JSON list of C-alpha atoms in Angstrom, two decimals:
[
{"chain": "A", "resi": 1, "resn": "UNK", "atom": "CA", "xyz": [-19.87, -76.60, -176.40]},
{"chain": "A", "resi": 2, "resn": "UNK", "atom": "CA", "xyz": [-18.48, -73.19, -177.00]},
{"chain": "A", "resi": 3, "resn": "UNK", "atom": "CA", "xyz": [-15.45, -73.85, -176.01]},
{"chain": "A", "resi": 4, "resn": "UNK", "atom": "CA", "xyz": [-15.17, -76.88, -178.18]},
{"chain": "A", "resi": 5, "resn": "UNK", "atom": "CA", "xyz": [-16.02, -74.31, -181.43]},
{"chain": "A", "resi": 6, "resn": "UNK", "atom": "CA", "xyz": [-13.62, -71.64, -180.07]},
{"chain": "A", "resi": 7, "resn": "UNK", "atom": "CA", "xyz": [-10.73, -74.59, -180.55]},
{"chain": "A", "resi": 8, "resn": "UNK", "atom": "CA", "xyz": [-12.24, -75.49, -183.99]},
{"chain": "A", "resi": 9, "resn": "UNK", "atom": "CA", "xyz": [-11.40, -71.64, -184.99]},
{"chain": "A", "resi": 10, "resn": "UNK", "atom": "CA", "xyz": [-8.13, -70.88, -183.54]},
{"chain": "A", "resi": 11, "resn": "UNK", "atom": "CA", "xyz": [-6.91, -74.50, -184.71]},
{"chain": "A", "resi": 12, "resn": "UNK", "atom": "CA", "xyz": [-8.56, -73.79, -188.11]},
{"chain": "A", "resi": 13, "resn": "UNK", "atom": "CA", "xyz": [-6.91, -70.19, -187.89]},
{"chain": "A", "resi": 14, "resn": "UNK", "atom": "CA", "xyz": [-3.34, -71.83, -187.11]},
{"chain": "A", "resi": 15, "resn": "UNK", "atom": "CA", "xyz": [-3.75, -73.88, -189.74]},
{"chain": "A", "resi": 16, "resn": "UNK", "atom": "CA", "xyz": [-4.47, -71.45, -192.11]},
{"chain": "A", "resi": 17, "resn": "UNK", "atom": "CA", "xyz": [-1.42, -69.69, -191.44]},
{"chain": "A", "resi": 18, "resn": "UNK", "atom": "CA", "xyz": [0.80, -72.96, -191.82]},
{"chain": "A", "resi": 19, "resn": "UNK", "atom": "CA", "xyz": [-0.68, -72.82, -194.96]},
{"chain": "A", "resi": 20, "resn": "UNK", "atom": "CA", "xyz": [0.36, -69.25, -195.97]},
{"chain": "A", "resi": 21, "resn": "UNK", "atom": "CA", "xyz": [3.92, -69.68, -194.60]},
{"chain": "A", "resi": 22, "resn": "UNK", "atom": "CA", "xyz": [3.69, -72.90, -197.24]},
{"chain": "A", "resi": 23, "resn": "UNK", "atom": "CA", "xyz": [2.69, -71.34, -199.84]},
{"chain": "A", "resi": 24, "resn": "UNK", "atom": "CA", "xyz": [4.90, -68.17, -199.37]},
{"chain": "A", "resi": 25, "resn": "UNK", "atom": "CA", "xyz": [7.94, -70.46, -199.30]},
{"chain": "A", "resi": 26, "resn": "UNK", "atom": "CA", "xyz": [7.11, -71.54, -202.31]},
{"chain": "A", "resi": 27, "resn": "UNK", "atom": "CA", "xyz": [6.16, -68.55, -204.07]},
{"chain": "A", "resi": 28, "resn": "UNK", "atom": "CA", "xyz": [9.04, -66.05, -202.82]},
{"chain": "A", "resi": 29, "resn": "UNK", "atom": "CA", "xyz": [11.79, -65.53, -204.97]},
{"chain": "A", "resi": 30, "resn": "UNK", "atom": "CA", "xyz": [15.07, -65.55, -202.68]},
{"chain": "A", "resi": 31, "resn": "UNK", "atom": "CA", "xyz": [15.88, -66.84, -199.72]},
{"chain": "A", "resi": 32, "resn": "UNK", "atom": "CA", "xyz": [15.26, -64.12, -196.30]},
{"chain": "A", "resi": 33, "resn": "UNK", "atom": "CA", "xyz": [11.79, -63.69, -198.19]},
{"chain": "A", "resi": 34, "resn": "UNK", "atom": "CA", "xyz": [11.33, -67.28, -197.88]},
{"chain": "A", "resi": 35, "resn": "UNK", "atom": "CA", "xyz": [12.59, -67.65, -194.26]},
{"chain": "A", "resi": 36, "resn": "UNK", "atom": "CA", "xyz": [10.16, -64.78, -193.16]},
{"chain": "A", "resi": 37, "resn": "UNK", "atom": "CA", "xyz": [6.95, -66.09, -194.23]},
{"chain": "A", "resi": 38, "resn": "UNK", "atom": "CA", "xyz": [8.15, -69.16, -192.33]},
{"chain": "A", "resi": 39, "resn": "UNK", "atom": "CA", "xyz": [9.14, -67.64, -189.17]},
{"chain": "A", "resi": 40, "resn": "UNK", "atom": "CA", "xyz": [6.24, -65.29, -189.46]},
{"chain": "A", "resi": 41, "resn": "UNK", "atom": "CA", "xyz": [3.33, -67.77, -190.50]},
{"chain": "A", "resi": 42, "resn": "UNK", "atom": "CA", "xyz": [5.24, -70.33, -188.22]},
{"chain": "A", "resi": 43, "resn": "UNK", "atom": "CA", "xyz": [5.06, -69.11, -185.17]},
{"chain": "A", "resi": 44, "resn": "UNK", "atom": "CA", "xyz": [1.63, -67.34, -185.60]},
{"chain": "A", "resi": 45, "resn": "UNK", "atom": "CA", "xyz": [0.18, -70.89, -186.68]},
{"chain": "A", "resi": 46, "resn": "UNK", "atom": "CA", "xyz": [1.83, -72.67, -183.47]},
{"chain": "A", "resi": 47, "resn": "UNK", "atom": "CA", "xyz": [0.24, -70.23, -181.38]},
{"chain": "A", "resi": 48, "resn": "UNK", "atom": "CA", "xyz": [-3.46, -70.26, -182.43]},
{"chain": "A", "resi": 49, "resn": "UNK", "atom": "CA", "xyz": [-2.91, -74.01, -182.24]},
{"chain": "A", "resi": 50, "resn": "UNK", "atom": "CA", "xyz": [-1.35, -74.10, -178.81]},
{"chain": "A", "resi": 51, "resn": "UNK", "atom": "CA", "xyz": [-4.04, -71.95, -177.45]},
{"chain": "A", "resi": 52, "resn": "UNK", "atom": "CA", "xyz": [-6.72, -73.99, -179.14]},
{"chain": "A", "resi": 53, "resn": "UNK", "atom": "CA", "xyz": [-5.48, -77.37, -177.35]},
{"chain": "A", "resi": 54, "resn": "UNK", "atom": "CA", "xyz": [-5.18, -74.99, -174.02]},
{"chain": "A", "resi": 55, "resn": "UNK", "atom": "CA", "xyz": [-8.90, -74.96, -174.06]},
{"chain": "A", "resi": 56, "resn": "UNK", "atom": "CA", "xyz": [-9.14, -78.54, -173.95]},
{"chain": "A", "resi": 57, "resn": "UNK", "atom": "CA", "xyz": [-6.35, -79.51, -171.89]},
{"chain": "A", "resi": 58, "resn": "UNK", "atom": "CA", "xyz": [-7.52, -81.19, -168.81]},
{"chain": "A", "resi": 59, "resn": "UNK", "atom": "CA", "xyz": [-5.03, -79.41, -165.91]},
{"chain": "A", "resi": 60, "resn": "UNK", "atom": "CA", "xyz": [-2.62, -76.47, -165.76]},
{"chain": "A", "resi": 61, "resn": "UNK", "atom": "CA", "xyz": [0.27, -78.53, -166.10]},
{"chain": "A", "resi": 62, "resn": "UNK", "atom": "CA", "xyz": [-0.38, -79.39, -169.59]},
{"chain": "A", "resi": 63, "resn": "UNK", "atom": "CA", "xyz": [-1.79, -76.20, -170.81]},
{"chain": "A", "resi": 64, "resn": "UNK", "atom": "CA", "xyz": [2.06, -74.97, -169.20]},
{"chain": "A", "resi": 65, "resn": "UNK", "atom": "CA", "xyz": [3.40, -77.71, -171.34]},
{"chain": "A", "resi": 66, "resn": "UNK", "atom": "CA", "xyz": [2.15, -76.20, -174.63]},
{"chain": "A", "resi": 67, "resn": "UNK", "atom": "CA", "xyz": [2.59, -72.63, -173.73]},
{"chain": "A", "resi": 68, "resn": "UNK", "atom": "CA", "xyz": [6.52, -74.03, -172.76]},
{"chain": "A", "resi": 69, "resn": "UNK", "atom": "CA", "xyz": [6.81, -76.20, -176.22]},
{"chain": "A", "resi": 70, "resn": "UNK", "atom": "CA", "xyz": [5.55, -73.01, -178.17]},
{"chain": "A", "resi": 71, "resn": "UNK", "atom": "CA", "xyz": [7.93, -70.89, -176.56]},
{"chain": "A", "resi": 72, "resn": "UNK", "atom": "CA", "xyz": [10.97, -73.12, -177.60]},
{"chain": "A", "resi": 73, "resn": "UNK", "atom": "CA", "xyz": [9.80, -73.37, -180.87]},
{"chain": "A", "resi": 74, "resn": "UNK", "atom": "CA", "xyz": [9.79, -69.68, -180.72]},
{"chain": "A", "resi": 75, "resn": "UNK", "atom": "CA", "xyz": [12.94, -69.36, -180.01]},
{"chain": "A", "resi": 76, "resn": "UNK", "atom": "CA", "xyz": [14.58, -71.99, -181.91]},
{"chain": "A", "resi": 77, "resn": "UNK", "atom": "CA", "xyz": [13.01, -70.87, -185.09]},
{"chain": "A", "resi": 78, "resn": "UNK", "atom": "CA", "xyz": [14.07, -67.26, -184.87]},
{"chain": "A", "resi": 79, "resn": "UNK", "atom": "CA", "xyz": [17.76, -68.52, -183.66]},
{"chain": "A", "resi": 80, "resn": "UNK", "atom": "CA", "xyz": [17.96, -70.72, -186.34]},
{"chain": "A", "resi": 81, "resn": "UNK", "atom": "CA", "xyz": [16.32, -68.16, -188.75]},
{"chain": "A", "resi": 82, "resn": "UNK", "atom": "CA", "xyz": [19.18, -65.96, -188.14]},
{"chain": "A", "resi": 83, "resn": "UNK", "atom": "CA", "xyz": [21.48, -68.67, -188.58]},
{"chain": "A", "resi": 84, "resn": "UNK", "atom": "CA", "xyz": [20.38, -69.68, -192.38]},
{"chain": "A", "resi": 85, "resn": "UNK", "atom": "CA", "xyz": [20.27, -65.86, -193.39]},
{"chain": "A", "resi": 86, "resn": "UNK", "atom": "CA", "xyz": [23.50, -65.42, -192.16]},
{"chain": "A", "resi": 87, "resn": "UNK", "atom": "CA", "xyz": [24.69, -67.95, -194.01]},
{"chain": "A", "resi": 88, "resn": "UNK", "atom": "CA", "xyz": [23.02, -67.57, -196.97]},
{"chain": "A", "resi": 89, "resn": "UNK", "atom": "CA", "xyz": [24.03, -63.63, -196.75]},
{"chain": "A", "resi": 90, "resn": "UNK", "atom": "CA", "xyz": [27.61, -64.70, -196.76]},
{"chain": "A", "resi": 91, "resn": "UNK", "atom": "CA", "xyz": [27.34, -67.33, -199.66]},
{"chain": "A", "resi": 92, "resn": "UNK", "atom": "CA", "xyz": [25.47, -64.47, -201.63]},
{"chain": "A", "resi": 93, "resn": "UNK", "atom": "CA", "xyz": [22.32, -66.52, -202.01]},
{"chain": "A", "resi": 94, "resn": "UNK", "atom": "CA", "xyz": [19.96, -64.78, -204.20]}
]
């Protein structure tokens, strides 16, 4: 029971911060503001919802599945990140 509330918050949490990351790529005016409320919100997001579905994972093999997929995602998204500010550096996005 409390465990099934404690995933209903840190999912709810992650989702929230998808939401900001949204909204801030939206909002921001160029594009490394942009690309850091994505990376930033992102991965913050992912997390709360990878340890939310921890708590209700039935073994230890899939709660190391999520903790593996989240740090991937981790870093792909900073790798790739780095890759678009690069290039959008040397294009002289605004």
């Amino acid at each position: 029971m409390i465990a099934d509330a404690v995933t209903v918050l840190l999912i709810g949490a992650g989702l929230f911060f998808f939401v900001a990351g949204t909204v801030g790529f939206v909002r921001f005016p160029d594009v490394h503001s942009r690309l850091h409320a994505l990376t930033k919100a992102d991965n913050l997001g992912l997390g709360l919802v990878v340890l939310g579905a921890a708590l209700q994972a039935p073994d230890a093999a899939t709660v190391l599945k999520l903790v593996l997929v989240w740090l991937l995602t981790l870093a792909a998204a900073a790798t790739v990140a780095q890759l678009l500010a690069r290039s959008a550096l040397e294009d002289g996005a605004p």
